[in-house]
């Protein structure tokens, strides 16, 4: 399991969400066979998340401008866009189900595609409990996001808007 010492030095954290302040922190990374523009496009196409993000079943526009709501394993989270630097970095914060979270993504062009790093900071009573009951669950979730991103952006990807098979 990753710890705060494993954090990527180029990830930017909003106040109160550094890995050192987390009840749960995890990181996943991979090189995906696609340019940063495609990886960024997939990550920021929020309405399509339920098609490929494991456990996420619904997305709706939120009650506040630019906010959105997601249902993850039956729990509602209100999400707020954070950092947004096209083709390089993106992040969002969320509140719900006894947690506050921030998920950050860093995209770097490399030979053969894009090096993708995602890190998650989660705080709150539910995060504390989950860290005790299932210490690897957050790491598995981050790895699943990256695995799905690799699948969608790799050879044979569906650029025509067709729904991927999940």
mmCIF file of C-alpha atoms in Angstrom:
data_model
loop_
_atom_site.group_PDB
_atom_site.id
_atom_site.type_symbol
_atom_site.label_atom_id
_atom_site.label_comp_id
_atom_site.label_asym_id
_atom_site.label_seq_id
_atom_site.Cartn_x
_atom_site.Cartn_y
_atom_site.Cartn_z
ATOM 1 C CA UNK A 1 0.000 0.000 0.000
ATOM 2 C CA UNK A 2 1.290 3.478 -0.793
ATOM 3 C CA UNK A 3 2.044 5.931 1.923
ATOM 4 C CA UNK A 4 2.423 9.695 1.996
ATOM 5 C CA UNK A 5 6.157 9.260 1.382
ATOM 6 C CA UNK A 6 5.303 7.701 -2.015
ATOM 7 C CA UNK A 7 3.510 10.786 -3.284
ATOM 8 C CA UNK A 8 4.532 12.276 -6.598
ATOM 9 C CA UNK A 9 6.350 15.617 -6.163
ATOM 10 C CA UNK A 10 4.453 17.254 -9.063
ATOM 11 C CA UNK A 11 0.930 16.611 -7.734
ATOM 12 C CA UNK A 12 -0.696 19.775 -6.393
ATOM 13 C CA UNK A 13 -2.875 19.421 -3.285
ATOM 14 C CA UNK A 14 -5.560 21.844 -2.109
ATOM 15 C CA UNK A 15 -5.351 23.109 1.453
ATOM 16 C CA UNK A 16 -6.255 20.391 3.943
ATOM 17 C CA UNK A 17 -5.753 17.512 1.529
ATOM 18 C CA UNK A 18 -2.065 16.722 1.536
ATOM 19 C CA UNK A 19 -1.178 13.042 1.831
ATOM 20 C CA UNK A 20 0.292 13.784 5.273
ATOM 21 C CA UNK A 21 -3.207 14.824 6.458
ATOM 22 C CA UNK A 22 -5.011 11.806 4.984
ATOM 23 C CA UNK A 23 -6.762 8.960 6.727
ATOM 24 C CA UNK A 24 -6.239 7.072 3.470
ATOM 25 C CA UNK A 25 -3.749 7.780 0.703
ATOM 26 C CA UNK A 26 -3.025 5.766 -2.407
ATOM 27 C CA UNK A 27 -1.307 6.104 -5.746
ATOM 28 C CA UNK A 28 -1.448 4.227 -9.025
ATOM 29 C CA UNK A 29 0.467 4.833 -12.233
ATOM 30 C CA UNK A 30 0.997 3.371 -15.675
ATOM 31 C CA UNK A 31 2.002 4.272 -19.188
ATOM 32 C CA UNK A 32 -1.047 4.259 -21.447
ATOM 33 C CA UNK A 33 -0.767 3.788 -25.196
ATOM 34 C CA UNK A 34 -2.307 7.151 -26.102
ATOM 35 C CA UNK A 35 -1.360 10.815 -26.236
ATOM 36 C CA UNK A 36 -2.080 13.009 -23.188
ATOM 37 C CA UNK A 37 -4.952 14.666 -25.098
ATOM 38 C CA UNK A 38 -6.881 11.389 -25.288
ATOM 39 C CA UNK A 39 -6.190 10.388 -21.681
ATOM 40 C CA UNK A 40 -7.234 13.860 -20.498
ATOM 41 C CA UNK A 41 -10.375 13.714 -22.651
ATOM 42 C CA UNK A 42 -11.425 10.397 -21.090
ATOM 43 C CA UNK A 43 -10.804 11.640 -17.550
ATOM 44 C CA UNK A 44 -12.732 14.868 -18.029
ATOM 45 C CA UNK A 45 -15.729 13.342 -19.838
ATOM 46 C CA UNK A 46 -17.587 12.986 -16.530
ATOM 47 C CA UNK A 47 -20.978 11.917 -18.003
ATOM 48 C CA UNK A 48 -19.274 8.799 -19.429
ATOM 49 C CA UNK A 49 -17.634 7.733 -16.154
ATOM 50 C CA UNK A 50 -20.337 5.145 -15.360
ATOM 51 C CA UNK A 51 -19.328 3.338 -18.563
ATOM 52 C CA UNK A 52 -15.816 2.647 -17.303
ATOM 53 C CA UNK A 53 -15.229 3.643 -13.663
ATOM 54 C CA UNK A 54 -15.677 0.547 -11.473
ATOM 55 C CA UNK A 55 -18.463 0.965 -8.891
ATOM 56 C CA UNK A 56 -19.743 4.261 -10.287
ATOM 57 C CA UNK A 57 -23.329 3.909 -11.471
ATOM 58 C CA UNK A 58 -24.654 7.412 -12.095
ATOM 59 C CA UNK A 59 -23.557 11.005 -12.716
ATOM 60 C CA UNK A 60 -25.794 14.079 -12.544
ATOM 61 C CA UNK A 61 -25.300 17.814 -12.699
ATOM 62 C CA UNK A 62 -24.913 19.131 -9.171
ATOM 63 C CA UNK A 63 -26.889 21.761 -7.304
ATOM 64 C CA UNK A 64 -24.078 24.307 -7.630
ATOM 65 C CA UNK A 65 -22.534 25.639 -10.828
ATOM 66 C CA UNK A 66 -19.770 23.317 -12.064
ATOM 67 C CA UNK A 67 -20.482 20.733 -9.351
ATOM 68 C CA UNK A 68 -21.679 17.231 -10.154
ATOM 69 C CA UNK A 69 -22.997 14.271 -8.234
ATOM 70 C CA UNK A 70 -21.860 10.675 -8.571
ATOM 71 C CA UNK A 71 -23.236 7.472 -7.110
ATOM 72 C CA UNK A 72 -20.436 5.158 -6.094
ATOM 73 C CA UNK A 73 -21.403 1.767 -4.675
ATOM 74 C CA UNK A 74 -24.823 3.217 -3.813
ATOM 75 C CA UNK A 75 -23.463 6.282 -2.012
ATOM 76 C CA UNK A 76 -23.998 9.836 -3.266
ATOM 77 C CA UNK A 77 -20.971 12.136 -3.511
ATOM 78 C CA UNK A 78 -21.071 15.803 -4.397
ATOM 79 C CA UNK A 79 -18.032 16.570 -6.538
ATOM 80 C CA UNK A 80 -16.279 19.845 -7.280
ATOM 81 C CA UNK A 81 -13.736 20.394 -10.052
ATOM 82 C CA UNK A 82 -10.302 21.333 -8.787
ATOM 83 C CA UNK A 83 -7.178 21.739 -10.821
ATOM 84 C CA UNK A 84 -7.698 21.696 -14.590
ATOM 85 C CA UNK A 85 -4.665 22.146 -16.853
ATOM 86 C CA UNK A 86 -5.544 20.673 -20.258
ATOM 87 C CA UNK A 87 -3.590 17.553 -21.179
ATOM 88 C CA UNK A 88 -1.353 17.773 -18.085
ATOM 89 C CA UNK A 89 -3.293 17.638 -14.810
ATOM 90 C CA UNK A 90 -6.794 17.453 -13.426
ATOM 91 C CA UNK A 91 -8.310 16.974 -10.004
ATOM 92 C CA UNK A 92 -11.613 17.016 -8.162
ATOM 93 C CA UNK A 93 -12.807 16.986 -4.584
ATOM 94 C CA UNK A 94 -15.798 15.149 -3.232
ATOM 95 C CA UNK A 95 -17.934 14.966 -0.113
ATOM 96 C CA UNK A 96 -20.243 12.126 0.872
ATOM 97 C CA UNK A 97 -20.671 8.837 2.722
ATOM 98 C CA UNK A 98 -18.653 10.038 5.729
ATOM 99 C CA UNK A 99 -15.620 11.122 3.725
ATOM 100 C CA UNK A 100 -13.978 14.076 2.040
ATOM 101 C CA UNK A 101 -11.651 13.266 -0.817
ATOM 102 C CA UNK A 102 -9.413 14.744 -3.450
ATOM 103 C CA UNK A 103 -8.307 12.806 -6.513
ATOM 104 C CA UNK A 104 -5.442 14.224 -8.584
ATOM 105 C CA UNK A 105 -4.184 13.124 -11.990
ATOM 106 C CA UNK A 106 -0.853 13.988 -13.601
ATOM 107 C CA UNK A 107 -0.336 13.247 -17.316
ATOM 108 C CA UNK A 108 3.116 13.382 -18.920
ATOM 109 C CA UNK A 109 3.925 12.603 -22.543
ATOM 110 C CA UNK A 110 6.512 9.836 -22.855
ATOM 111 C CA UNK A 111 7.770 7.676 -25.707
ATOM 112 C CA UNK A 112 4.926 5.321 -26.518
ATOM 113 C CA UNK A 113 2.129 7.258 -24.837
ATOM 114 C CA UNK A 114 1.348 9.005 -21.596
ATOM 115 C CA UNK A 115 2.659 8.378 -18.108
ATOM 116 C CA UNK A 116 -0.426 8.631 -15.890
ATOM 117 C CA UNK A 117 -0.244 9.090 -12.129
ATOM 118 C CA UNK A 118 -3.318 9.278 -9.922
ATOM 119 C CA UNK A 119 -3.242 9.951 -6.197
ATOM 120 C CA UNK A 120 -6.137 10.019 -3.760
ATOM 121 C CA UNK A 121 -6.432 11.577 -0.338
ATOM 122 C CA UNK A 122 -9.455 10.574 1.729
ATOM 123 C CA UNK A 123 -10.389 11.949 5.144
ATOM 124 C CA UNK A 124 -13.222 11.237 7.551
ATOM 125 C CA UNK A 125 -14.675 8.530 9.789
ATOM 126 C CA UNK A 126 -15.511 6.154 6.934
ATOM 127 C CA UNK A 127 -11.944 6.440 5.585
ATOM 128 C CA UNK A 128 -10.548 5.633 9.036
ATOM 129 C CA UNK A 129 -12.791 2.564 9.352
ATOM 130 C CA UNK A 130 -12.017 1.323 5.860
ATOM 131 C CA UNK A 131 -8.284 1.753 6.458
ATOM 132 C CA UNK A 132 -8.599 -0.636 9.404
ATOM 133 C CA UNK A 133 -11.067 -3.119 7.880
ATOM 134 C CA UNK A 134 -9.689 -3.232 4.336
ATOM 135 C CA UNK A 135 -6.351 -1.410 4.094
ATOM 136 C CA UNK A 136 -5.833 -2.235 0.406
ATOM 137 C CA UNK A 137 -9.288 -1.233 -0.877
ATOM 138 C CA UNK A 138 -8.332 2.361 -1.779
ATOM 139 C CA UNK A 139 -5.219 1.142 -3.607
ATOM 140 C CA UNK A 140 -7.291 -1.379 -5.556
ATOM 141 C CA UNK A 141 -9.746 1.330 -6.602
ATOM 142 C CA UNK A 142 -6.974 3.625 -7.853
ATOM 143 C CA UNK A 143 -5.426 0.736 -9.753
ATOM 144 C CA UNK A 144 -8.801 -0.065 -11.341
ATOM 145 C CA UNK A 145 -9.205 3.545 -12.560
ATOM 146 C CA UNK A 146 -5.777 3.376 -14.210
ATOM 147 C CA UNK A 147 -6.414 -0.097 -15.649
ATOM 148 C CA UNK A 148 -9.677 1.051 -17.212
ATOM 149 C CA UNK A 149 -8.021 4.211 -18.559
ATOM 150 C CA UNK A 150 -5.316 2.013 -20.133
ATOM 151 C CA UNK A 151 -7.972 -0.215 -21.696
ATOM 152 C CA UNK A 152 -9.963 2.708 -23.120
ATOM 153 C CA UNK A 153 -6.955 4.548 -24.504
ATOM 154 C CA UNK A 154 -4.957 1.603 -25.790
ATOM 155 C CA UNK A 155 -4.936 -0.254 -29.121
ATOM 156 C CA UNK A 156 -8.408 -0.983 -30.417
ATOM 157 C CA UNK A 157 -9.855 1.913 -28.446
ATOM 158 C CA UNK A 158 -13.248 3.175 -29.421
ATOM 159 C CA UNK A 159 -12.787 6.763 -30.607
ATOM 160 C CA UNK A 160 -16.145 6.780 -32.380
ATOM 161 C CA UNK A 161 -18.186 7.334 -29.214
ATOM 162 C CA UNK A 162 -19.241 3.698 -28.979
ATOM 163 C CA UNK A 163 -19.671 2.453 -25.443
ATOM 164 C CA UNK A 164 -16.799 0.343 -24.158
ATOM 165 C CA UNK A 165 -17.483 -3.092 -22.765
ATOM 166 C CA UNK A 166 -16.835 -3.009 -19.042
#
